């Protein structure tokens, strides 16, 4: 009897341990994902995730890495420093690691333009947000125009030609695609073109290499509004329209009806019957209508000719009467 009691106690303890272990596991699984951090980035949260985060946290298409205490975005075989994430307007600002501030002008390691991004890419570079284009050049003669910013090249591979025949280096910066080749003097050779976030432009007389560095270090601003399209529209089989001016998405179901007069409210059999009747009507009545139009035209010609002959006969009789003495 005593042995049975001991067995019961043992079974009860084992069951209790299993229940406790199961409760801890379930609580761990249901625990919401906490924001991750890397260096100065302290709030990396959905849809973003850091490499190594639990599999259920964030979206794998928006995975970031933490290297040397810097948050990194891997994009088109390039690594970009993440400087800012704005969850309100669905934007992320990244900077090329080749850009640095100093006594000479450094240039990006990678070449990224708005054309790199397709419609279904996780990120977008919206034209609505604008961007700035900076063109580097080497010239054989000095330029006195304030639009051209004198620069000092860090090395010969930064997009300008360091040769004795073209010792003068300049940068020309403007909004978007407003820069034209015609703006460049004939004595200059064009080097790299750098795209960056559209920031406050300096007045022509106040532009300098340092202010240009500040502009380039703003990096580029990309949109991750695509995630809202995926979660709100495409999971329902609907197409999506992204409005980057207000950072919102609109779903459009191709099978939905806009109003009660739409053709999609008709049954399929009725749609087919209408199409068949339209074909029959066209094949039967089109020749009849054409023949009617041709008949009316011929009748008009005959009537006009008859009237003309009657008038001619009347005139002839009138002239004959006049000639009788």
CSV table of N, CA, C and O in Angstrom, one decimal, residues 289-305:
chain,number,residue,atom,x,y,z
A,289,UNK,N,-28.0,47.1,-93.2
A,289,UNK,CA,-27.8,48.6,-93.0
A,289,UNK,C,-26.9,49.2,-94.1
A,289,UNK,O,-27.2,50.3,-94.6
A,290,UNK,N,-25.9,48.4,-94.5
A,290,UNK,CA,-25.0,48.9,-95.6
A,290,UNK,C,-25.8,49.0,-96.9
A,290,UNK,O,-25.7,50.0,-97.6
A,291,UNK,N,-26.7,48.0,-97.2
A,291,UNK,CA,-27.5,48.1,-98.4
A,291,UNK,C,-28.5,49.2,-98.3
A,291,UNK,O,-28.7,49.9,-99.3
A,292,UNK,N,-29.0,49.5,-97.2
A,292,UNK,CA,-30.0,50.6,-97.0
A,292,UNK,C,-29.3,51.9,-97.3
A,292,UNK,O,-29.9,52.8,-97.9
A,293,UNK,N,-28.1,52.1,-96.7
A,293,UNK,CA,-27.4,53.3,-97.0
A,293,UNK,C,-27.1,53.5,-98.4
A,293,UNK,O,-27.2,54.6,-99.0
A,294,UNK,N,-26.6,52.4,-99.1
A,294,UNK,CA,-26.3,52.5,-100.5
A,294,UNK,C,-27.6,52.8,-101.4
A,294,UNK,O,-27.5,53.6,-102.3
A,295,UNK,N,-28.7,52.1,-101.0
A,295,UNK,CA,-30.0,52.4,-101.7
A,295,UNK,C,-30.4,53.8,-101.6
A,295,UNK,O,-30.9,54.4,-102.6
A,296,UNK,N,-30.3,54.4,-100.4
A,296,UNK,CA,-30.7,55.8,-100.2
A,296,UNK,C,-29.8,56.7,-101.1
A,296,UNK,O,-30.3,57.7,-101.6
A,297,UNK,N,-28.5,56.3,-101.1
A,297,UNK,CA,-27.6,57.2,-101.9
A,297,UNK,C,-28.0,57.1,-103.4
A,297,UNK,O,-28.0,58.1,-104.1
A,298,UNK,N,-28.3,55.9,-103.9
A,298,UNK,CA,-28.7,55.7,-105.3
A,298,UNK,C,-30.0,56.4,-105.6
A,298,UNK,O,-30.2,57.0,-106.7
A,299,UNK,N,-31.0,56.3,-104.7
A,299,UNK,CA,-32.2,57.0,-104.9
A,299,UNK,C,-32.1,58.5,-105.0
A,299,UNK,O,-32.7,59.1,-105.8
A,300,UNK,N,-31.2,59.0,-104.2
A,300,UNK,CA,-30.9,60.4,-104.2
A,300,UNK,C,-30.3,60.8,-105.6
A,300,UNK,O,-30.7,61.9,-106.1
A,301,UNK,N,-29.4,60.0,-106.1
A,301,UNK,CA,-28.8,60.3,-107.4
A,301,UNK,C,-29.9,60.3,-108.5
A,301,UNK,O,-30.0,61.2,-109.3
A,302,UNK,N,-30.8,59.2,-108.5
A,302,UNK,CA,-31.9,59.1,-109.5
A,302,UNK,C,-32.8,60.3,-109.4
A,302,UNK,O,-33.2,60.9,-110.4
A,303,UNK,N,-33.2,60.6,-108.2
A,303,UNK,CA,-34.2,61.8,-108.0
A,303,UNK,C,-33.5,63.1,-108.5
A,303,UNK,O,-34.2,63.9,-109.2
A,304,UNK,N,-32.3,63.3,-108.2
A,304,UNK,CA,-31.6,64.5,-108.6
A,304,UNK,C,-31.5,64.5,-110.1
A,304,UNK,O,-31.7,65.6,-110.8
A,305,UNK,N,-31.2,63.4,-110.8
A,305,UNK,CA,-31.1,63.3,-112.2
A,305,UNK,C,-32.5,63.6,-112.8
A,305,UNK,O,-32.6,64.3,-113.8
